[in-house]
Amino acid sequence: MRGENFTAWSLFFLEGFSQYPKLEIVLFVFSLLMYLVTILGNSTLILITVLDSHLQTPMYLFLGNLSFMDICYTSASIPTLLVNLLSSKKTIIFSGCVVQMYLSLSMGSTECILLAVMAYDRYVAICNPLRYPIIMNRQVCVQMATISWVTGCLTALLETSFALQIPLCGNVIDHFTCEILAVLKLACLSSLLMDMVMLVVSILLLPIPMLLICISYGFILSTILRISSTEGRNKAFSTCGAHLTVVILYYGAALSMYLKPSSSNSQEIDKIISLLYGVLTPMLNPIIYSLRNKEVKEAVKKLLAPSM
């Protein structure tokens, strides 16, 4: 069957949760609340890391980058989701679909690398505390953050560029956003080249960073167990526990979405996972860090003190 290239379609229809009209208003309320909390929480974290000199350390530099990614990621898709949940005509123009696809891929890919960088930062801080200021100096941290962004953006550009060349046999996307896997399900024929690109990028951004994170935390756990001071051990567990929670939430959703066996009935599950992956995790990131970290809580108190 002959289809049109992605670029030939000027309008796409997002099926979303239209099969469950009674559920849409509930999803709208929860999505709106979570989106507002996401923007407020992550903006606050960025603000305090800039204003509080005590938080201008490698860990908070990376955390600020993570918060900015979460704002960009959610802002690329959630406003469209909110509009479509209340609209009977759930559409998105071609340029909007491409932007959604690229931003979700680039922010997600960058976060995969950044989480591995944050794990390495915790490894150096706990296993080599005396050399930490030398190893993780500001120049090195900026370079690591830059590499994360450049790698994520370039791999997303590669995937999006190949997706735009795929002939599509329809313009009704069975998703609430222009998620690349949902779009590729409209392809008339499977593309070996596209499949290879997706496979290579997935291996580079999921198993490899996860392996580095596991190795880092293996050394960290070994070091923490040798700490004689209870206070020092608790502080180490606290800072690492926050990062590990984020890693488990993020990679759990990503792996269940991109590395699960494909099936004809998996699309509805993909939508739920995408909603958790795209709304819940970015919302929880600042909450997890602020609740588990005394430095962040003290910085927030200082920020709010003049207005109290």
CSV table of N, CA and C in Angstrom, one decimal, residues 217-303:
chain,number,residue,atom,x,y,z
A,217,TYR,N,26.6,3.0,41.8
A,217,TYR,CA,26.0,2.8,43.0
A,217,TYR,C,26.5,1.5,43.7
A,218,GLY,N,27.1,0.6,43.0
A,218,GLY,CA,27.7,-0.5,43.6
A,218,GLY,C,28.9,-0.1,44.5
A,219,PHE,N,29.7,0.8,43.9
A,219,PHE,CA,30.8,1.4,44.6
A,219,PHE,C,30.4,2.2,45.8
A,220,ILE,N,29.3,3.0,45.5
A,220,ILE,CA,28.8,3.9,46.5
A,220,ILE,C,28.3,3.1,47.7
A,221,LEU,N,27.5,2.1,47.5
A,221,LEU,CA,26.9,1.3,48.6
A,221,LEU,C,28.0,0.6,49.4
A,222,SER,N,29.1,0.1,48.7
A,222,SER,CA,30.2,-0.5,49.4
A,222,SER,C,30.9,0.5,50.3
A,223,THR,N,31.0,1.8,49.8
A,223,THR,CA,31.7,2.8,50.6
A,223,THR,C,30.8,3.3,51.8
A,224,ILE,N,29.5,3.4,51.6
A,224,ILE,CA,28.6,3.8,52.6
A,224,ILE,C,28.6,2.9,53.8
A,225,LEU,N,28.6,1.6,53.5
A,225,LEU,CA,28.6,0.5,54.5
A,225,LEU,C,29.8,0.5,55.4
A,226,ARG,N,30.9,1.2,54.9
A,226,ARG,CA,32.1,1.2,55.6
A,226,ARG,C,32.2,2.5,56.5
A,227,ILE,N,31.3,3.4,56.3
A,227,ILE,CA,31.3,4.7,57.1
A,227,ILE,C,30.9,4.4,58.5
A,228,SER,N,31.8,4.8,59.4
A,228,SER,CA,31.5,4.4,60.9
A,228,SER,C,30.5,5.4,61.5
A,229,SER,N,30.5,6.6,61.0
A,229,SER,CA,29.6,7.7,61.6
A,229,SER,C,28.2,7.4,61.1
A,230,THR,N,27.2,7.3,62.1
A,230,THR,CA,25.8,7.1,61.7
A,230,THR,C,25.3,8.3,61.0
A,231,GLU,N,25.7,9.5,61.4
A,231,GLU,CA,25.2,10.8,60.8
A,231,GLU,C,25.7,10.9,59.3
A,232,GLY,N,27.0,10.5,59.1
A,232,GLY,CA,27.6,10.5,57.8
A,232,GLY,C,26.9,9.5,56.9
A,233,ARG,N,26.6,8.3,57.4
A,233,ARG,CA,26.0,7.3,56.7
A,233,ARG,C,24.6,7.7,56.2
A,234,ASN,N,23.8,8.3,57.2
A,234,ASN,CA,22.5,8.7,56.9
A,234,ASN,C,22.4,9.8,55.8
A,235,LYS,N,23.4,10.8,55.9
A,235,LYS,CA,23.5,11.8,54.9
A,235,LYS,C,23.8,11.3,53.5
A,236,ALA,N,24.7,10.3,53.5
A,236,ALA,CA,25.0,9.7,52.2
A,236,ALA,C,23.8,9.0,51.6
A,237,PHE,N,23.1,8.2,52.5
A,237,PHE,CA,21.9,7.5,52.0
A,237,PHE,C,20.8,8.5,51.5
A,238,SER,N,20.7,9.6,52.2
A,238,SER,CA,19.7,10.6,51.9
A,238,SER,C,19.9,11.2,50.5
A,239,THR,N,21.1,11.7,50.2
A,239,THR,CA,21.4,12.3,48.9
A,239,THR,C,21.3,11.3,47.8
A,240,CYS,N,21.8,10.1,48.0
A,240,CYS,CA,21.8,9.0,47.0
A,240,CYS,C,20.4,8.4,46.8
A,241,GLY,N,19.7,8.4,47.9
A,241,GLY,CA,18.3,7.9,47.9
A,241,GLY,C,17.4,8.7,47.0
A,242,ALA,N,17.6,10.0,47.0
A,242,ALA,CA,16.8,10.9,46.2
A,242,ALA,C,17.1,10.6,44.7
A,243,HIS,N,18.4,10.5,44.4
A,243,HIS,CA,18.7,10.3,43.0
A,243,HIS,C,18.3,8.9,42.5
A,244,LEU,N,18.4,7.9,43.3
A,244,LEU,CA,18.0,6.5,43.0
A,244,LEU,C,16.5,6.5,42.7
A,245,THR,N,15.7,7.2,43.5
A,245,THR,CA,14.3,7.2,43.4
A,245,THR,C,13.9,7.7,42.0
A,246,VAL,N,14.5,8.8,41.6
A,246,VAL,CA,14.3,9.4,40.3
A,246,VAL,C,14.7,8.4,39.2
A,247,VAL,N,15.9,7.8,39.3
A,247,VAL,CA,16.4,6.8,38.3
A,247,VAL,C,15.4,5.7,38.2
A,248,ILE,N,14.9,5.1,39.3
A,248,ILE,CA,14.0,4.0,39.2
A,248,ILE,C,12.7,4.4,38.5
A,249,LEU,N,12.1,5.6,38.9
A,249,LEU,CA,10.9,6.0,38.2
A,249,LEU,C,11.1,6.3,36.7
A,250,TYR,N,12.2,6.9,36.4
A,250,TYR,CA,12.4,7.3,35.0
A,250,TYR,C,12.7,6.1,34.1
A,251,TYR,N,13.7,5.3,34.5
A,251,TYR,CA,14.1,4.1,33.7
A,251,TYR,C,13.0,3.1,33.7
A,252,GLY,N,12.3,2.9,34.8
A,252,GLY,CA,11.2,2.0,34.9
A,252,GLY,C,10.1,2.2,33.8
A,253,ALA,N,9.7,3.5,33.7
A,253,ALA,CA,8.8,3.9,32.6
A,253,ALA,C,9.3,3.8,31.2
A,254,ALA,N,10.6,4.2,31.1
A,254,ALA,CA,11.2,4.2,29.7
A,254,ALA,C,11.4,2.7,29.2
A,255,LEU,N,11.9,1.9,30.1
A,255,LEU,CA,12.2,0.5,29.7
A,255,LEU,C,10.9,-0.2,29.4
A,256,SER,N,9.8,0.0,30.2
A,256,SER,CA,8.5,-0.7,30.0
A,256,SER,C,7.9,-0.2,28.7
A,257,MET,N,8.3,1.0,28.2
A,257,MET,CA,7.7,1.5,27.0
A,257,MET,C,8.5,1.1,25.7
A,258,TYR,N,9.8,1.2,25.8
A,258,TYR,CA,10.6,1.1,24.6
A,258,TYR,C,11.2,-0.3,24.4
A,259,LEU,N,11.3,-1.1,25.5
A,259,LEU,CA,11.9,-2.4,25.4
A,259,LEU,C,11.0,-3.6,25.7
A,260,LYS,N,9.7,-3.3,25.8
A,260,LYS,CA,8.7,-4.4,26.1
A,260,LYS,C,8.3,-5.0,24.7
A,261,PRO,N,7.9,-6.3,24.8
A,261,PRO,CA,7.4,-7.0,23.6
A,261,PRO,C,6.2,-6.2,23.0
A,262,SER,N,6.2,-6.1,21.6
A,262,SER,CA,5.1,-5.4,21.0
A,262,SER,C,3.9,-6.3,20.9
A,263,SER,N,2.7,-5.7,21.0
A,263,SER,CA,1.5,-6.5,20.9
A,263,SER,C,0.4,-5.6,20.4
A,264,SER,N,-0.7,-6.2,19.8
A,264,SER,CA,-1.7,-5.4,19.3
A,264,SER,C,-2.5,-4.6,20.3
A,265,ASN,N,-2.5,-5.1,21.6
A,265,ASN,CA,-3.3,-4.5,22.6
A,265,ASN,C,-2.4,-3.6,23.5
A,266,SER,N,-1.2,-3.3,23.1
A,266,SER,CA,-0.3,-2.5,24.0
A,266,SER,C,-0.5,-1.0,23.9
A,267,GLN,N,-1.2,-0.5,23.0
A,267,GLN,CA,-1.3,1.0,22.8
A,267,GLN,C,-1.9,1.7,24.0
A,268,GLU,N,-3.0,1.1,24.5
A,268,GLU,CA,-3.6,1.7,25.7
A,268,GLU,C,-2.7,1.8,26.9
A,269,ILE,N,-1.9,0.7,27.0
A,269,ILE,CA,-0.9,0.7,28.1
A,269,ILE,C,0.2,1.7,27.9
A,270,ASP,N,0.6,1.9,26.6
A,270,ASP,CA,1.6,2.9,26.2
A,270,ASP,C,1.1,4.3,26.6
A,271,LYS,N,-0.2,4.5,26.4
A,271,LYS,CA,-0.7,5.9,26.8
A,271,LYS,C,-0.6,6.1,28.3
A,272,ILE,N,-1.0,5.1,29.1
A,272,ILE,CA,-0.9,5.3,30.5
A,272,ILE,C,0.5,5.5,31.0
A,273,ILE,N,1.4,4.7,30.4
A,273,ILE,CA,2.9,4.8,30.7
A,273,ILE,C,3.4,6.2,30.3
A,274,SER,N,3.0,6.6,29.1
A,274,SER,CA,3.4,7.9,28.7
A,274,SER,C,3.0,9.1,29.6
A,275,LEU,N,1.7,8.9,30.1
A,275,LEU,CA,1.2,9.9,31.0
A,275,LEU,C,2.0,9.9,32.3
A,276,LEU,N,2.3,8.8,32.8
A,276,LEU,CA,3.1,8.7,34.0
A,276,LEU,C,4.5,9.2,33.7
A,277,TYR,N,5.1,8.8,32.6
A,277,TYR,CA,6.4,9.2,32.2
A,277,TYR,C,6.6,10.7,31.9
A,278,GLY,N,5.5,11.3,31.3
A,278,GLY,CA,5.5,12.7,30.9
A,278,GLY,C,5.0,13.7,31.9
A,279,VAL,N,4.2,13.2,32.9
A,279,VAL,CA,3.6,14.1,33.8
A,279,VAL,C,4.0,13.8,35.3
A,280,LEU,N,3.8,12.6,35.6
A,280,LEU,CA,4.1,12.2,37.0
A,280,LEU,C,5.6,12.3,37.4
A,281,THR,N,6.4,11.8,36.6
A,281,THR,CA,7.9,11.8,37.0
A,281,THR,C,8.4,13.2,37.0
A,282,PRO,N,8.2,14.1,36.0
A,282,PRO,CA,8.7,15.5,36.2
A,282,PRO,C,8.1,16.2,37.4
A,283,MET,N,6.9,15.8,37.8
A,283,MET,CA,6.3,16.5,39.0
A,283,MET,C,6.9,16.0,40.2
A,284,LEU,N,7.3,14.7,40.3
A,284,LEU,CA,7.9,14.1,41.5
A,284,LEU,C,9.3,14.5,41.7
A,285,ASN,N,10.0,14.8,40.6
A,285,ASN,CA,11.5,15.1,40.7
A,285,ASN,C,11.8,16.2,41.8
A,286,PRO,N,11.2,17.4,41.7
A,286,PRO,CA,11.5,18.4,42.7
A,286,PRO,C,10.9,18.1,44.1
A,287,ILE,N,9.8,17.3,44.1
A,287,ILE,CA,9.2,16.9,45.4
A,287,ILE,C,10.2,16.0,46.1
A,288,ILE,N,10.7,15.0,45.4
A,288,ILE,CA,11.6,14.0,45.9
A,288,ILE,C,12.9,14.7,46.5
A,289,TYR,N,13.5,15.6,45.7
A,289,TYR,CA,14.7,16.3,46.1
A,289,TYR,C,14.5,17.2,47.3
A,290,SER,N,13.4,18.0,47.3
A,290,SER,CA,13.1,18.9,48.3
A,290,SER,C,12.7,18.3,49.6
A,291,LEU,N,12.0,17.1,49.6
A,291,LEU,CA,11.6,16.4,50.8
A,291,LEU,C,12.8,15.7,51.4
A,292,ARG,N,13.7,15.2,50.6
A,292,ARG,CA,14.8,14.4,51.1
A,292,ARG,C,16.1,15.1,51.4
A,293,ASN,N,16.1,16.4,51.1
A,293,ASN,CA,17.4,17.2,51.1
A,293,ASN,C,17.2,18.4,52.0
A,294,LYS,N,18.0,18.5,53.1
A,294,LYS,CA,17.9,19.6,54.1
A,294,LYS,C,18.3,20.9,53.5
A,295,GLU,N,19.3,20.8,52.6
A,295,GLU,CA,19.9,22.0,52.0
A,295,GLU,C,18.8,22.7,51.1
A,296,VAL,N,18.1,21.9,50.4
A,296,VAL,CA,17.0,22.5,49.5
A,296,VAL,C,15.9,23.1,50.4
A,297,LYS,N,15.5,22.4,51.4
A,297,LYS,CA,14.5,22.9,52.3
A,297,LYS,C,14.9,24.2,53.0
A,298,GLU,N,16.1,24.3,53.4
A,298,GLU,CA,16.6,25.5,54.0
A,298,GLU,C,16.7,26.7,53.0
A,299,ALA,N,17.1,26.4,51.8
A,299,ALA,CA,17.1,27.4,50.7
A,299,ALA,C,15.7,27.9,50.4
A,300,VAL,N,14.7,27.0,50.4
A,300,VAL,CA,13.3,27.4,50.1
A,300,VAL,C,12.9,28.4,51.3
A,301,LYS,N,13.2,28.0,52.5
A,301,LYS,CA,12.8,28.8,53.7
A,301,LYS,C,13.4,30.2,53.5
A,302,LYS,N,14.7,30.3,53.1
A,302,LYS,CA,15.3,31.6,52.9
A,302,LYS,C,14.7,32.4,51.8
A,303,LEU,N,14.3,31.7,50.8
A,303,LEU,CA,13.6,32.4,49.7
A,303,LEU,C,12.2,33.0,50.1
